[in-house]
């Protein structure tokens, strides 16, 4: 029954070159003045200051550049970019998603993509916000050849966006079921028109 499903591949990205300064120091000082080993944390990596900028601005810039320049990273060649016209990126905070939206719009390569912020307002009706976000994504895909949807949990379950061909996990997802639900957003069967030829 799964023969029509697209093949799903999962990859990890190596962050050591991007956070080299942290790795060279090797330890941080905790509140008690004791040293503790540095452990990479995606939520901290994309954390923001009170003014809405990234705390680790230079590292986030390096990460975005690595996505488009480093060998075997997802957007590193025109061929890979052609396979990733519409993607879904998952973060853990609305502030982080808003800061990343600004970065992507100003980036040399990612500025070619329509950036969709699918992060609802606090205390808003979840169903209404989900529908708004889903409609924004559908409209963006209909009117733009390339889109990136930034989410903080919306659109991970209960909706289908067949055009999404990749999911980037940019947060520490503690729930295995949420991780898998989000990952499988990129496995919906869909036919694409590639220069007059229909492809899966």
Short mmCIF file of C-alpha atoms in Angstrom, two decimals:
data_model
loop_
_atom_site.label_atom_id
_atom_site.label_comp_id
_atom_site.label_asym_id
_atom_site.label_seq_id
_atom_site.Cartn_x
_atom_site.Cartn_y
_atom_site.Cartn_z
CA UNK A 1 0.00 0.00 0.00
CA UNK A 2 2.98 2.35 0.38
CA UNK A 3 4.35 1.85 -3.14
CA UNK A 4 3.01 5.23 -4.28
CA UNK A 5 4.66 7.05 -1.38
CA UNK A 6 7.81 9.05 -2.19
CA UNK A 7 11.04 7.68 -0.77
CA UNK A 8 11.83 9.41 2.52
CA UNK A 9 15.48 10.07 3.37
CA UNK A 10 16.63 11.52 6.70
CA UNK A 11 19.90 13.41 7.02
CA UNK A 12 21.75 15.14 9.82
CA UNK A 13 23.94 18.18 9.35
CA UNK A 14 27.37 18.63 10.89
CA UNK A 15 27.56 21.81 12.92
CA UNK A 16 31.16 21.60 14.14
CA UNK A 17 32.58 24.07 11.57
CA UNK A 18 29.74 26.50 12.21
CA UNK A 19 30.20 26.55 16.00
CA UNK A 20 33.98 26.12 16.00
CA UNK A 21 34.60 28.93 18.50
CA UNK A 22 32.38 27.19 21.06
CA UNK A 23 34.03 23.83 20.45
CA UNK A 24 37.51 25.30 20.85
CA UNK A 25 36.58 26.73 24.24
CA UNK A 26 35.12 23.33 25.09
CA UNK A 27 33.32 24.40 28.24
CA UNK A 28 30.98 27.00 29.64
CA UNK A 29 30.67 28.37 33.13
CA UNK A 30 27.39 27.70 34.88
CA UNK A 31 25.74 29.98 37.47
CA UNK A 32 27.89 28.48 40.24
CA UNK A 33 31.12 29.35 38.45
CA UNK A 34 31.85 25.69 37.67
CA UNK A 35 32.79 24.57 34.19
CA UNK A 36 30.57 22.22 32.27
CA UNK A 37 31.11 20.59 28.89
CA UNK A 38 29.59 22.38 25.91
CA UNK A 39 26.64 20.54 24.38
CA UNK A 40 25.05 21.78 21.18
CA UNK A 41 21.39 22.82 21.52
CA UNK A 42 19.28 23.82 18.51
CA UNK A 43 16.86 25.85 20.61
CA UNK A 44 19.75 27.85 22.05
CA UNK A 45 21.40 28.15 18.62
CA UNK A 46 18.27 29.90 17.26
CA UNK A 47 17.51 31.85 20.48
CA UNK A 48 16.83 35.58 20.13
CA UNK A 49 17.60 38.75 22.06
CA UNK A 50 14.86 41.04 23.35
CA UNK A 51 15.23 43.17 20.20
CA UNK A 52 14.33 40.18 17.99
CA UNK A 53 17.83 39.51 16.64
CA UNK A 54 19.60 36.18 17.03
CA UNK A 55 21.87 35.79 20.08
CA UNK A 56 24.28 33.82 17.88
CA UNK A 57 23.90 36.00 14.79
CA UNK A 58 27.23 35.11 13.19
CA UNK A 59 26.66 31.37 13.68
CA UNK A 60 23.17 31.52 12.17
CA UNK A 61 24.63 33.39 9.17
CA UNK A 62 27.28 30.66 8.79
CA UNK A 63 24.57 27.98 8.98
CA UNK A 64 22.47 29.57 6.23
CA UNK A 65 25.55 29.99 4.05
CA UNK A 66 26.50 26.35 4.70
CA UNK A 67 23.06 25.22 3.50
CA UNK A 68 23.74 26.76 0.09
CA UNK A 69 27.52 26.37 -0.21
CA UNK A 70 28.82 23.31 1.61
CA UNK A 71 28.97 19.99 -0.21
CA UNK A 72 26.03 17.68 0.49
CA UNK A 73 24.02 20.33 2.30
CA UNK A 74 20.41 20.51 1.06
CA UNK A 75 20.51 23.71 -1.04
CA UNK A 76 24.15 23.49 -2.14
CA UNK A 77 23.62 22.91 -5.89
CA UNK A 78 21.10 24.10 -8.48
CA UNK A 79 19.97 20.47 -8.90
CA UNK A 80 19.22 20.10 -5.19
CA UNK A 81 17.47 23.46 -5.09
CA UNK A 82 15.28 22.33 -7.99
CA UNK A 83 14.18 19.35 -5.89
CA UNK A 84 13.51 21.56 -2.87
CA UNK A 85 11.29 24.25 -4.32
CA UNK A 86 8.86 24.10 -1.38
CA UNK A 87 10.14 23.21 2.09
CA UNK A 88 8.95 23.26 5.71
CA UNK A 89 11.27 24.48 8.49
CA UNK A 90 10.38 23.82 12.15
CA UNK A 91 11.61 26.04 14.99
CA UNK A 92 10.63 26.18 18.67
CA UNK A 93 9.81 29.89 19.22
CA UNK A 94 7.81 32.48 17.33
CA UNK A 95 10.60 35.05 17.91
CA UNK A 96 13.11 32.68 16.31
CA UNK A 97 10.83 32.12 13.31
CA UNK A 98 10.38 35.89 12.85
CA UNK A 99 14.14 36.50 13.11
CA UNK A 100 14.83 33.72 10.61
CA UNK A 101 12.20 35.12 8.24
CA UNK A 102 14.13 38.43 8.15
CA UNK A 103 17.44 36.61 7.59
CA UNK A 104 16.07 34.51 4.74
CA UNK A 105 14.52 37.52 3.00
CA UNK A 106 17.93 39.28 3.07
CA UNK A 107 20.01 36.21 2.09
CA UNK A 108 21.64 35.99 -1.36
CA UNK A 109 20.01 32.65 -2.23
CA UNK A 110 16.99 32.35 0.07
CA UNK A 111 15.68 35.76 -0.97
CA UNK A 112 14.56 33.97 -4.16
CA UNK A 113 12.02 32.05 -2.05
CA UNK A 114 8.68 33.31 -0.78
CA UNK A 115 8.94 33.04 3.01
CA UNK A 116 5.71 32.03 4.76
CA UNK A 117 5.52 32.56 8.52
CA UNK A 118 3.09 29.96 9.88
CA UNK A 119 3.21 30.87 13.54
CA UNK A 120 -0.02 31.83 15.25
CA UNK A 121 -0.72 34.50 17.80
CA UNK A 122 -0.79 33.73 21.50
CA UNK A 123 -4.25 33.04 22.97
CA UNK A 124 -5.74 32.80 19.47
CA UNK A 125 -8.18 30.11 18.40
CA UNK A 126 -5.97 27.23 17.21
CA UNK A 127 -8.27 26.05 14.43
CA UNK A 128 -8.63 29.58 13.02
CA UNK A 129 -4.86 30.19 13.13
CA UNK A 130 -4.16 26.80 11.53
CA UNK A 131 -6.56 27.55 8.67
CA UNK A 132 -4.99 31.00 8.16
CA UNK A 133 -1.51 29.47 8.03
CA UNK A 134 -2.61 26.65 5.73
CA UNK A 135 -4.28 29.14 3.37
CA UNK A 136 -1.13 31.33 3.38
CA UNK A 137 0.99 28.30 2.41
CA UNK A 138 -1.40 27.19 -0.36
CA UNK A 139 -1.60 30.71 -1.80
CA UNK A 140 2.18 31.15 -1.68
CA UNK A 141 2.76 27.84 -3.49
CA UNK A 142 0.19 28.72 -6.16
CA UNK A 143 1.80 32.10 -6.86
CA UNK A 144 5.54 31.40 -6.31
CA UNK A 145 7.87 28.79 -7.77
CA UNK A 146 9.82 28.51 -4.50
CA UNK A 147 8.62 28.78 -0.91
CA UNK A 148 9.93 28.18 2.60
CA UNK A 149 7.37 27.76 5.37
CA UNK A 150 8.58 28.58 8.89
CA UNK A 151 6.55 27.03 11.70
CA UNK A 152 6.63 26.64 15.46
CA UNK A 153 4.36 23.60 15.51
CA UNK A 154 1.56 24.57 13.15
CA UNK A 155 0.99 22.39 10.08
CA UNK A 156 2.86 19.40 11.58
CA UNK A 157 -0.31 17.29 11.84
CA UNK A 158 -3.73 17.14 10.25
CA UNK A 159 -2.87 18.93 7.00
CA UNK A 160 -1.36 17.88 3.70
CA UNK A 161 0.84 20.08 1.54
CA UNK A 162 1.85 17.77 -1.33
CA UNK A 163 4.41 20.23 -2.74
CA UNK A 164 6.67 20.09 0.34
CA UNK A 165 9.69 17.98 -0.52
CA UNK A 166 11.79 18.54 2.61
CA UNK A 167 11.47 19.33 6.30
CA UNK A 168 14.29 21.03 8.22
CA UNK A 169 14.18 20.37 11.96
CA UNK A 170 15.65 23.48 13.54
CA UNK A 171 14.51 22.77 17.09
CA UNK A 172 15.01 20.12 19.75
CA UNK A 173 11.93 17.99 19.21
CA UNK A 174 11.52 15.96 22.39
CA UNK A 175 8.49 13.98 21.30
CA UNK A 176 9.35 11.13 18.88
CA UNK A 177 5.78 11.18 17.54
CA UNK A 178 5.94 14.94 16.78
CA UNK A 179 9.33 14.43 15.12
CA UNK A 180 7.97 11.70 12.87
CA UNK A 181 4.72 13.58 12.15
CA UNK A 182 6.72 16.62 11.09
CA UNK A 183 9.22 14.59 9.06
CA UNK A 184 6.46 12.82 7.13
CA UNK A 185 5.07 16.18 5.93
CA UNK A 186 7.50 15.68 3.04
CA UNK A 187 6.19 12.26 1.99
CA UNK A 188 2.82 13.07 0.48
CA UNK A 189 2.39 11.59 -3.02
CA UNK A 190 2.38 14.38 -5.59
CA UNK A 191 2.95 14.70 -9.34
CA UNK A 192 5.12 17.58 -10.49
CA UNK A 193 5.38 19.05 -13.97
CA UNK A 194 9.08 19.08 -14.82
CA UNK A 195 9.54 20.66 -18.27
CA UNK A 196 6.34 19.05 -19.57
CA UNK A 197 7.02 15.67 -17.95
CA UNK A 198 5.03 14.54 -14.92
CA UNK A 199 7.24 13.20 -12.14
CA UNK A 200 6.63 12.01 -8.58
#
